[in-house]
Amino acid sequence: MKNSVSFDKLYDDVVTKGYDFGTGSWAVVNQDITMEMDEYGAYHAVSKKNSNNFTTEELNILKQVCLSTSDKNEDDISKMLYKEIPHIKYDKQLGYYSDLFVGHVKEGKYRENASSGGLGTWILKELLEKKYVDGVIHVIETDNKNRLFEYGISRSIDDIVNGSKTRYYPVEYSDVMSKIKKTPGRYAIIGLPSYIMEIRLLMENDPIIKERIKYTVGLVCGHQKTAKYADFLAWQCGIQPGSLKKINFRKKLDNEPASSYAVEVTGIVDGEIKTITKKMRDLRGGDWGQGAFKVRASDFTDDVYNETADITLGDAWLPNYTEDSKGNNIVIIRNQIIQELVYSGIADGRLQLDKVDENVIKKSQASHYRHTHDELAYRLYKKEQMKIWHPQKRVSSSNKLSFVRKRIQDQRAIIADMTSEYYYEAVKRDDLSYFFEKIDPQVLAYRKLYKIKRIINKLKKVIGI
């Protein structure tokens, strides 16, 4: 049976309008769809057959496995997964949780090799070592000349450790999902909120994936970056676009706060392979709030704490923890088996975790929550004013935002769009200065808005508002 609504219409709503997270879920459920990286360094679904040849059933499945079109949201999935767990708690911001911690891994070099406290790698290692899973799906380095990272499957602790570190780089999981569907076993997967949520949606629509994905490890993420972000950092270090071979986005610096880190890049310079390290504060693009090279769908999620993941991990951006250059994690536990692993690690001294309350976790991600959740209302309102379709979110559209905060939101959107476009042109011209010439006025306008905001806040304190 053919559908009166074509694949083109669905594609236009999700991809063209900028609500596509590039996870690969469409390619998992339909063999006529593949994932390709566009000229700006973002993954998108591509159909191999005529749009009008998609059946009603095929289109319905595509809608149901896509975060932006599914009739299930994070509340629906998390309630189904966690609501009936004994002694589970619920918070509107954090979602369901059994325990909240801040801390790090003490054993081995898990913390040393990680971007923060090492809990992500440690949990995956424990699940494999204790035989709860047969393999781990995580982001690994690749020899593919067209990309630096991809989702892969590790079946040894050494391979899991080699896949540690934060990757500010797009990946998609259609290939690995195809492999696990062909290879019986139990698997754990680690990913960003949109990736874990779409895994949950895939599990709802595919009994094989539901049977084989046993555990999900979620990360807190300010927003997704395009692949050009890595090239941009490397170019500033002297490695030309197309010559970058490896990148460590979060190289720790001894005797400096955890928030002060370096970028380490390896690539071809004057015909030789060189490794160059520079502090992030000495490079452009380190201000996460500006949104440079942002995947635009990131502005249309309201899931800050990866609410459908069995455990959520993030950076402990808290004054008494960031002083430690080695890094610490915030930890939100929702799964009983993972809870047991963590308690065992604490008991035998392999983990150093402080039990904390909801407010501590919230403070660690306060600015992230404000942008992603609270100010999403204004971004939705703008779409409605322009009569542009947007996904149904748990946040209602609203224009009730201060003038300055509105302008900050507007400016972030401008920077996100312009960085991709002007960087593309800068590469064609082989001229990085062209990029800065075009983007600097927008960055300056953004900084002026924050200066105005600080002045207003001081005046409010003076007059007691």
Tab-separated table of C-alpha atoms in Angstrom:
chain	number	residue	atom	x	y	z
A	1	MET	CA	0.000	0.000	0.000
A	2	LYS	CA	1.397	3.397	-1.020
A	3	ASN	CA	1.207	6.406	1.267
A	4	SER	CA	-0.230	9.768	0.296
A	5	VAL	CA	2.550	11.388	2.354
A	6	SER	CA	5.886	10.745	0.659
A	7	PHE	CA	9.342	10.160	2.052
A	8	ASP	CA	10.213	13.593	0.623
A	9	LYS	CA	7.738	15.243	2.998
A	10	LEU	CA	9.093	13.355	6.007
A	11	TYR	CA	12.661	14.144	4.937
A	12	ASP	CA	11.820	17.816	4.543
A	13	ASP	CA	10.278	18.011	8.016
A	14	VAL	CA	13.080	16.194	9.817
A	15	VAL	CA	16.273	16.798	7.841
A	16	THR	CA	15.794	19.943	5.785
A	17	LYS	CA	14.256	21.821	8.708
A	18	GLY	CA	17.188	20.861	10.952
A	19	TYR	CA	15.742	18.306	13.396
A	20	ASP	CA	17.924	15.375	12.296
A	21	PHE	CA	20.416	14.069	14.882
A	22	GLY	CA	22.207	11.832	12.372
A	23	THR	CA	22.103	8.724	14.574
A	24	GLY	CA	21.456	6.285	11.739
A	25	SER	CA	18.125	4.968	13.061
A	26	TRP	CA	16.382	5.291	9.686
A	27	ALA	CA	19.104	3.252	7.998
A	28	VAL	CA	18.761	0.574	10.702
A	29	VAL	CA	15.087	-0.079	9.958
A	30	ASN	CA	15.134	0.398	6.166
A	31	GLN	CA	17.710	-1.133	3.820
A	32	ASP	CA	16.893	1.427	1.130
A	33	ILE	CA	18.279	4.214	3.315
A	34	THR	CA	21.973	4.881	3.934
A	35	MET	CA	23.822	7.435	6.056
A	36	GLU	CA	26.129	9.920	4.350
A	37	MET	CA	28.149	12.847	5.662
A	38	ASP	CA	27.384	16.134	3.909
A	39	GLU	CA	29.828	18.867	2.880
A	40	TYR	CA	29.444	20.541	6.283
A	41	GLY	CA	30.441	17.420	8.213
A	42	ALA	CA	27.037	16.201	9.443
A	43	TYR	CA	25.398	12.803	8.865
A	44	HIS	CA	22.032	12.586	7.100
A	45	ALA	CA	19.851	9.793	5.785
A	46	VAL	CA	19.806	9.283	2.003
A	47	SER	CA	17.167	7.226	0.170
A	48	LYS	CA	18.227	4.827	-2.577
A	49	LYS	CA	14.704	4.468	-3.968
A	50	ASN	CA	12.032	6.794	-5.261
A	51	SER	CA	10.264	8.719	-2.516
A	52	ASN	CA	6.825	7.610	-3.693
A	53	ASN	CA	7.748	3.934	-3.395
A	54	PHE	CA	7.784	3.949	0.414
A	55	THR	CA	4.796	2.109	1.854
A	56	THR	CA	2.594	3.328	4.677
A	57	GLU	CA	4.168	0.770	6.998
A	58	GLU	CA	7.708	1.842	6.089
A	59	LEU	CA	6.936	5.507	6.671
A	60	ASN	CA	5.268	4.780	9.997
A	61	ILE	CA	8.321	2.867	11.189
A	62	LEU	CA	10.613	5.724	10.119
A	63	LYS	CA	8.462	8.139	12.115
A	64	GLN	CA	8.459	5.933	15.204
A	65	VAL	CA	12.237	5.449	15.411
A	66	CYS	CA	12.968	9.168	14.957
A	67	LEU	CA	13.121	11.360	18.060
A	68	SER	CA	11.607	14.305	16.184
A	69	THR	CA	8.527	12.450	14.894
A	70	SER	CA	7.870	9.574	17.302
A	71	ASP	CA	4.658	9.618	19.327
A	72	LYS	CA	6.725	8.533	22.358
A	73	ASN	CA	8.916	10.997	24.253
A	74	GLU	CA	11.543	10.560	26.972
A	75	ASP	CA	8.887	10.542	29.712
A	76	ASP	CA	7.039	7.677	28.038
A	77	ILE	CA	10.163	5.555	27.634
A	78	SER	CA	11.696	6.289	31.042
A	79	LYS	CA	8.436	5.536	32.871
A	80	MET	CA	8.217	2.185	31.134
A	81	LEU	CA	11.844	1.370	31.987
A	82	TYR	CA	12.282	2.675	35.514
A	83	LYS	CA	9.041	3.652	37.250
A	84	GLU	CA	8.474	0.247	38.858
A	85	ILE	CA	12.028	-0.213	40.172
A	86	PRO	CA	11.918	-0.489	43.991
A	87	HIS	CA	12.896	2.746	45.799
A	88	ILE	CA	13.331	4.641	42.527
A	89	LYS	CA	13.060	8.427	42.800
A	90	TYR	CA	11.947	11.022	40.276
A	91	ASP	CA	12.901	14.625	39.626
A	92	LYS	CA	11.494	16.764	36.829
A	93	GLN	CA	14.967	17.841	35.707
A	94	LEU	CA	16.965	14.661	36.292
A	95	GLY	CA	14.312	12.091	35.458
A	96	TYR	CA	14.257	8.792	37.381
A	97	TYR	CA	17.219	7.870	39.559
A	98	SER	CA	18.254	5.422	42.250
A	99	ASP	CA	21.505	7.096	43.259
A	100	LEU	CA	23.419	10.305	42.590
A	101	PHE	CA	27.198	10.570	42.934
A	102	VAL	CA	30.160	12.762	42.047
A	103	GLY	CA	33.647	11.314	41.767
A	104	HIS	CA	36.076	9.187	39.811
A	105	VAL	CA	37.682	5.798	39.246
A	106	LYS	CA	40.625	5.021	41.540
A	107	GLU	CA	41.811	1.723	40.084
A	108	GLY	CA	44.114	1.412	37.081
A	109	LYS	CA	44.474	4.221	34.549
A	110	TYR	CA	40.791	4.608	33.699
A	111	ARG	CA	40.696	8.141	35.053
A	112	GLU	CA	44.043	9.072	33.539
A	113	ASN	CA	42.970	7.891	30.072
A	114	ALA	CA	39.500	9.464	30.248
A	115	SER	CA	38.331	13.016	29.613
A	116	SER	CA	36.958	13.325	33.142
A	117	GLY	CA	36.574	10.765	35.929
A	118	GLY	CA	36.773	7.541	33.915
A	119	LEU	CA	33.372	6.127	34.944
A	120	GLY	CA	32.181	5.518	31.374
A	121	THR	CA	35.017	3.186	30.460
A	122	TRP	CA	34.936	1.560	33.900
A	123	ILE	CA	31.222	0.708	33.726
A	124	LEU	CA	31.599	-0.814	30.257
A	125	LYS	CA	34.618	-2.780	31.458
A	126	GLU	CA	32.708	-4.086	34.484
A	127	LEU	CA	29.735	-5.178	32.376
A	128	LEU	CA	32.037	-7.135	30.052
A	129	GLU	CA	34.310	-8.521	32.779
A	130	LYS	CA	31.375	-9.701	34.904
A	131	LYS	CA	29.849	-11.274	31.785
A	132	TYR	CA	26.685	-9.204	31.746
A	133	VAL	CA	27.456	-8.444	28.096
A	134	ASP	CA	29.397	-10.070	25.273
A	135	GLY	CA	30.322	-6.823	23.554
A	136	VAL	CA	30.368	-3.063	23.958
A	137	ILE	CA	29.207	-0.593	21.300
A	138	HIS	CA	31.194	2.634	21.604
A	139	VAL	CA	33.001	5.271	19.568
A	140	ILE	CA	36.439	4.232	18.303
A	141	GLU	CA	39.131	5.661	16.051
A	142	THR	CA	38.961	4.569	12.432
A	143	ASP	CA	41.422	4.238	9.568
A	144	ASN	CA	38.746	5.410	7.139
A	145	LYS	CA	40.219	8.407	5.305
A	146	ASN	CA	36.820	10.118	5.219
A	147	ARG	CA	36.220	10.168	8.970
A	148	LEU	CA	38.176	10.030	12.227
A	149	PHE	CA	35.717	8.133	14.446
A	150	GLU	CA	32.905	5.633	14.140
A	151	TYR	CA	30.790	3.349	16.287
A	152	GLY	CA	32.443	-0.031	16.722
A	153	ILE	CA	32.050	-3.197	18.799
A	154	SER	CA	34.683	-4.133	21.391
A	155	ARG	CA	34.877	-7.567	22.983
A	156	SER	CA	37.969	-7.130	25.167
A	157	ILE	CA	38.847	-4.817	28.041
A	158	ASP	CA	41.890	-3.502	26.174
A	159	ASP	CA	39.709	-2.483	23.235
A	160	ILE	CA	37.226	-0.799	25.558
A	161	VAL	CA	40.035	1.193	27.193
A	162	ASN	CA	41.355	2.219	23.776
A	163	GLY	CA	37.937	3.710	23.049
A	164	SER	CA	37.915	6.028	26.070
A	165	LYS	CA	37.914	9.851	25.777
A	166	THR	CA	35.281	12.338	24.687
A	167	ARG	CA	34.781	12.680	20.929
A	168	TYR	CA	33.285	15.947	19.715
A	169	TYR	CA	32.644	14.333	16.380
A	170	PRO	CA	29.606	12.939	14.510
A	171	VAL	CA	29.063	9.189	14.363
A	172	GLU	CA	26.143	6.964	13.350
A	173	TYR	CA	25.293	3.426	14.353
A	174	SER	CA	23.535	1.834	11.371
A	175	ASP	CA	26.531	-0.399	10.551
A	176	VAL	CA	27.020	-1.721	14.095
A	177	MET	CA	23.287	-2.285	14.549
A	178	SER	CA	23.319	-4.349	11.374
A	179	LYS	CA	26.183	-6.404	12.814
A	180	ILE	CA	24.523	-7.090	16.159
A	181	LYS	CA	21.312	-8.124	14.408
A	182	LYS	CA	23.367	-10.746	12.573
A	183	THR	CA	25.436	-11.748	15.624
A	184	PRO	CA	23.565	-13.120	18.658
A	185	GLY	CA	24.768	-11.817	21.995
A	186	ARG	CA	24.239	-9.236	24.710
A	187	TYR	CA	25.491	-5.706	24.210
A	188	ALA	CA	25.936	-2.408	26.035
A	189	ILE	CA	26.002	0.901	24.191
A	190	ILE	CA	27.226	4.357	25.193
A	191	GLY	CA	25.941	7.538	23.609
A	192	LEU	CA	24.512	11.053	23.713
A	193	PRO	CA	20.859	11.688	24.718
A	194	SER	CA	19.476	11.650	21.166
A	195	TYR	CA	21.390	8.446	20.365
A	196	ILE	CA	20.216	6.582	23.454
A	197	MET	CA	16.626	7.746	22.979
A	198	GLU	CA	16.584	6.582	19.369
A	199	ILE	CA	18.095	3.254	20.460
A	200	ARG	CA	15.140	2.935	22.828
A	201	LEU	CA	12.772	3.733	19.949
A	202	LEU	CA	14.525	1.137	17.785
A	203	MET	CA	14.110	-1.402	20.589
A	204	GLU	CA	10.371	-0.651	20.629
A	205	ASN	CA	10.150	-1.388	16.914
A	206	ASP	CA	12.704	-4.190	16.448
A	207	PRO	CA	12.502	-7.289	18.714
A	208	ILE	CA	16.048	-8.419	17.843
A	209	ILE	CA	17.598	-5.110	18.911
A	210	LYS	CA	15.427	-5.137	22.033
A	211	GLU	CA	16.669	-8.611	22.908
A	212	ARG	CA	20.352	-7.827	22.345
A	213	ILE	CA	20.837	-4.307	23.751
A	214	LYS	CA	20.930	-4.993	27.489
A	215	TYR	CA	22.479	-1.822	28.945
A	216	THR	CA	22.724	1.813	27.925
A	217	VAL	CA	25.317	4.254	29.220
A	218	GLY	CA	24.350	7.866	28.622
A	219	LEU	CA	26.506	10.977	28.383
A	220	VAL	CA	25.576	14.566	29.157
A	221	CYS	CA	26.279	16.728	26.127
A	222	GLY	CA	25.949	20.478	25.553
A	223	HIS	CA	25.442	19.941	21.830
A	224	GLN	CA	26.706	17.835	18.939
A	225	LYS	CA	29.477	19.120	16.681
A	226	THR	CA	30.030	18.593	12.960
A	227	ALA	CA	33.188	16.863	11.710
A	228	LYS	CA	34.554	20.242	10.604
A	229	TYR	CA	35.048	21.276	14.225
A	230	ALA	CA	37.975	18.857	14.505
A	231	ASP	CA	39.466	20.172	11.243
A	232	PHE	CA	39.013	23.756	12.455
A	233	LEU	CA	40.950	23.122	15.670
A	234	ALA	CA	43.684	21.273	13.767
A	235	TRP	CA	44.000	24.058	11.166
A	236	GLN	CA	44.698	26.524	13.970
A	237	CYS	CA	47.480	24.170	15.102
A	238	GLY	CA	49.067	24.163	11.641
A	239	ILE	CA	47.480	21.019	10.157
A	240	GLN	CA	45.637	21.774	6.927
A	241	PRO	CA	42.112	20.462	6.251
A	242	GLY	CA	42.320	16.916	4.907
A	243	SER	CA	45.645	16.265	6.667
A	244	LEU	CA	44.344	15.525	10.171
A	245	LYS	CA	44.866	11.906	11.252
A	246	LYS	CA	44.092	11.900	14.982
A	247	ILE	CA	42.686	14.251	17.590
A	248	ASN	CA	42.373	14.205	21.368
A	249	PHE	CA	39.787	16.859	22.161
A	250	ARG	CA	40.360	16.713	25.919
A	251	LYS	CA	44.013	16.285	26.859
A	252	LYS	CA	44.386	16.861	30.578
A	253	LEU	CA	46.877	19.417	31.859
A	254	ASP	CA	48.658	18.767	35.146
A	255	ASN	CA	48.230	21.331	37.919
A	256	GLU	CA	45.391	23.115	36.115
A	257	PRO	CA	41.626	22.984	36.735
A	258	ALA	CA	39.725	20.207	34.973
A	259	SER	CA	37.984	22.882	32.894
A	260	SER	CA	41.371	23.932	31.498
A	261	TYR	CA	42.512	21.333	28.984
A	262	ALA	CA	44.431	21.038	25.724
A	263	VAL	CA	43.778	19.728	22.227
A	264	GLU	CA	46.287	17.241	20.788
A	265	VAL	CA	46.278	16.768	17.021
A	266	THR	CA	48.312	14.490	14.767
A	267	GLY	CA	48.567	15.052	11.040
A	268	ILE	CA	50.712	15.805	8.021
A	269	VAL	CA	52.738	19.025	8.150
A	270	ASP	CA	55.216	19.695	5.313
A	271	GLY	CA	55.111	16.046	4.299
A	272	GLU	CA	55.783	14.706	7.795
A	273	ILE	CA	53.536	13.278	10.504
A	274	LYS	CA	53.576	15.627	13.479
A	275	THR	CA	51.756	15.775	16.813
A	276	ILE	CA	50.904	19.222	18.124
A	277	THR	CA	49.390	20.153	21.482
A	278	LYS	CA	47.797	23.510	22.268
A	279	LYS	CA	45.738	24.715	25.189
A	280	MET	CA	42.094	25.105	24.261
A	281	ARG	CA	42.051	28.638	25.666
A	282	ASP	CA	44.675	29.592	23.071
A	283	LEU	CA	42.439	28.408	20.221
A	284	ARG	CA	39.211	29.777	18.812
A	285	GLY	CA	36.067	27.666	19.207
A	286	GLY	CA	36.419	26.671	22.840
A	287	ASP	CA	33.473	28.740	24.113
A	288	TRP	CA	30.781	26.066	24.090
A	289	GLY	CA	28.018	28.606	24.581
A	290	GLN	CA	28.644	30.224	21.203
A	291	GLY	CA	27.578	27.055	19.395
A	292	ALA	CA	30.218	27.060	16.657
A	293	PHE	CA	29.881	24.069	14.281
A	294	LYS	CA	26.760	22.934	16.119
A	295	VAL	CA	24.514	20.258	14.653
A	296	ARG	CA	21.342	22.349	14.603
A	297	ALA	CA	19.080	19.547	15.855
A	298	SER	CA	20.876	19.922	19.197
A	299	ASP	CA	18.750	23.028	19.803
A	300	PHE	CA	15.585	20.930	19.659
A	301	THR	CA	16.033	18.347	22.370
A	302	ASP	CA	14.854	18.834	25.944
A	303	ASP	CA	16.735	15.827	27.361
A	304	VAL	CA	19.655	17.243	29.348
A	305	TYR	CA	20.411	14.290	31.624
A	306	ASN	CA	20.004	11.413	29.143
A	307	GLU	CA	16.837	10.301	30.904
A	308	THR	CA	16.390	6.977	29.084
A	309	ALA	CA	19.913	5.701	29.871
A	310	ASP	CA	20.584	3.109	32.590
A	311	ILE	CA	23.352	5.334	33.918
A	312	THR	CA	24.147	8.923	32.979
A	313	LEU	CA	27.633	10.408	33.230
A	314	GLY	CA	28.846	13.956	32.759
A	315	ASP	CA	31.555	16.382	33.769
A	316	ALA	CA	31.383	17.589	37.361
A	317	TRP	CA	31.495	21.313	36.586
A	318	LEU	CA	31.506	22.224	40.286
A	319	PRO	CA	34.075	24.498	42.012
A	320	ASN	CA	35.213	21.942	44.583
A	321	TYR	CA	35.690	19.283	41.881
A	322	THR	CA	37.064	21.213	38.884
A	323	GLU	CA	40.119	22.184	40.936
A	324	ASP	CA	41.272	18.596	40.444
A	325	SER	CA	42.966	18.484	37.023
A	326	LYS	CA	42.391	14.730	36.756
A	327	GLY	CA	38.618	15.202	36.370
A	328	ASN	CA	35.415	13.952	38.027
A	329	ASN	CA	32.057	12.636	36.846
A	330	ILE	CA	28.508	13.306	37.895
A	331	VAL	CA	26.724	9.950	38.090
A	332	ILE	CA	22.982	9.260	37.800
A	333	ILE	CA	22.067	5.594	38.248
A	334	ARG	CA	18.766	4.073	37.085
A	335	ASN	CA	19.584	0.375	36.601
A	336	GLN	CA	19.828	-2.124	39.469
A	337	ILE	CA	22.672	-4.214	38.025
A	338	ILE	CA	24.758	-1.111	37.352
A	339	GLN	CA	23.912	0.131	40.841
A	340	GLU	CA	25.320	-3.111	42.274
A	341	LEU	CA	28.519	-2.752	40.211
A	342	VAL	CA	29.005	0.811	41.448
A	343	TYR	CA	28.380	-0.085	45.097
A	344	SER	CA	30.830	-2.967	44.795
A	345	GLY	CA	33.432	-0.604	43.335
A	346	ILE	CA	32.951	1.829	46.197
A	347	ALA	CA	33.124	-0.911	48.824
A	348	ASP	CA	36.454	-2.303	47.644
A	349	GLY	CA	38.059	1.087	47.015
A	350	ARG	CA	38.110	0.991	43.235
A	351	LEU	CA	35.779	4.005	42.992
A	352	GLN	CA	35.904	7.288	44.881
A	353	LEU	CA	32.343	8.590	44.788
A	354	ASP	CA	30.589	11.128	47.003
A	355	LYS	CA	26.862	10.601	47.451
A	356	VAL	CA	25.135	13.892	46.590
A	357	ASP	CA	21.643	15.342	46.346
A	358	GLU	CA	19.692	16.599	43.347
A	359	ASN	CA	20.861	20.195	43.751
A	360	VAL	CA	24.521	19.275	43.359
A	361	ILE	CA	23.871	17.491	40.072
A	362	LYS	CA	21.729	20.376	38.853
A	363	LYS	CA	24.386	22.956	39.696
A	364	SER	CA	26.931	20.993	37.656
A	365	GLN	CA	24.897	21.517	34.488
A	366	ALA	CA	22.965	24.702	35.307
A	367	SER	CA	23.871	26.713	32.186
A	368	HIS	CA	23.387	23.662	29.964
A	369	TYR	CA	19.916	23.079	31.403
A	370	ARG	CA	18.954	26.723	30.966
A	371	HIS	CA	19.828	26.687	27.264
A	372	THR	CA	18.655	23.177	26.384
A	373	HIS	CA	15.455	23.053	28.400
A	374	ASP	CA	14.311	26.437	29.684
A	375	GLU	CA	15.144	28.519	26.630
A	376	LEU	CA	13.921	25.900	24.182
A	377	ALA	CA	10.499	27.510	24.688
A	378	TYR	CA	11.684	30.640	22.866
A	379	ARG	CA	13.254	28.661	20.015
A	380	LEU	CA	9.954	26.820	19.515
A	381	TYR	CA	8.068	30.119	19.642
A	382	LYS	CA	10.265	31.525	16.861
A	383	LYS	CA	9.520	28.516	14.667
A	384	GLU	CA	5.802	28.997	15.198
A	385	GLN	CA	6.027	32.707	14.407
A	386	MET	CA	7.723	31.830	11.119
A	387	LYS	CA	5.111	29.093	10.531
A	388	ILE	CA	7.812	26.409	10.405
A	389	TRP	CA	6.936	22.918	11.639
A	390	HIS	CA	8.775	21.771	14.767
A	391	PRO	CA	8.767	18.531	16.778
A	392	GLN	CA	6.446	18.184	19.743
A	393	LYS	CA	8.582	18.684	22.841
A	394	ARG	CA	7.932	18.455	26.576
A	395	VAL	CA	8.532	22.217	26.711
A	396	SER	CA	5.744	24.498	25.512
A	397	SER	CA	6.543	27.371	23.184
A	398	SER	CA	6.747	30.763	24.871
A	399	ASN	CA	7.956	34.296	24.285
A	400	LYS	CA	8.458	34.904	28.007
A	401	LEU	CA	12.201	35.411	27.974
A	402	SER	CA	14.163	38.563	28.752
A	403	PHE	CA	15.191	40.717	25.811
A	404	VAL	CA	18.899	40.002	26.302
A	405	ARG	CA	18.408	36.237	26.636
A	406	LYS	CA	16.362	36.277	23.422
A	407	ARG	CA	19.161	38.046	21.603
A	408	ILE	CA	21.691	35.556	23.005
A	409	GLN	CA	19.578	32.704	21.621
A	410	ASP	CA	19.312	34.465	18.257
A	411	GLN	CA	23.051	35.067	18.130
A	412	ARG	CA	23.900	31.467	18.977
A	413	ALA	CA	21.751	30.315	16.063
A	414	ILE	CA	23.484	32.774	13.726
A	415	ILE	CA	26.943	31.598	14.810
A	416	ALA	CA	26.006	27.915	14.431
A	417	ASP	CA	24.816	28.446	10.870
A	418	MET	CA	27.535	30.854	9.796
A	419	THR	CA	30.474	28.820	11.110
A	420	SER	CA	29.556	25.867	8.902
A	421	GLU	CA	28.942	27.991	5.815
A	422	TYR	CA	31.970	30.262	6.134
A	423	TYR	CA	34.308	27.444	7.112
A	424	TYR	CA	33.274	25.552	3.967
A	425	GLU	CA	34.157	28.632	1.906
A	426	ALA	CA	37.428	29.164	3.824
A	427	VAL	CA	38.557	25.624	2.944
A	428	LYS	CA	37.770	26.235	-0.727
A	429	ARG	CA	39.838	29.433	-0.568
A	430	ASP	CA	42.565	27.768	1.555
A	431	ASP	CA	42.318	30.821	3.807
A	432	LEU	CA	41.460	30.478	7.499
A	433	SER	CA	41.635	34.241	7.924
A	434	TYR	CA	38.577	34.520	5.655
A	435	PHE	CA	36.607	32.497	8.200
A	436	PHE	CA	37.678	34.748	11.082
A	437	GLU	CA	36.962	37.870	9.069
A	438	LYS	CA	33.377	36.730	8.528
A	439	ILE	CA	32.647	35.226	11.939
A	440	ASP	CA	34.417	37.705	14.246
A	441	PRO	CA	31.674	40.385	14.078
A	442	GLN	CA	29.116	37.783	15.173
A	443	VAL	CA	31.302	36.581	18.042
A	444	LEU	CA	31.841	40.189	19.126
A	445	ALA	CA	28.077	40.803	19.094
A	446	TYR	CA	27.606	37.672	21.223
A	447	ARG	CA	30.178	38.855	23.773
A	448	LYS	CA	28.578	42.296	23.949
A	449	LEU	CA	25.269	40.705	24.837
A	450	TYR	CA	26.890	38.930	27.767
A	451	LYS	CA	28.499	42.177	28.866
A	452	ILE	CA	25.063	43.827	28.841
A	453	LYS	CA	23.643	40.870	30.776
A	454	ARG	CA	26.308	41.253	33.481
A	455	ILE	CA	25.596	44.983	33.796
A	456	ILE	CA	21.852	44.324	34.131
A	457	ASN	CA	22.466	41.673	36.794
A	458	LYS	CA	24.620	44.103	38.798
A	459	LEU	CA	21.967	46.811	38.577
A	460	LYS	CA	19.329	44.362	39.767
A	461	LYS	CA	21.426	43.545	42.824
A	462	VAL	CA	21.937	47.239	43.588
A	463	ILE	CA	18.240	48.132	43.437
A	464	GLY	CA	17.189	44.869	45.036
A	465	ILE	CA	15.180	43.298	42.227
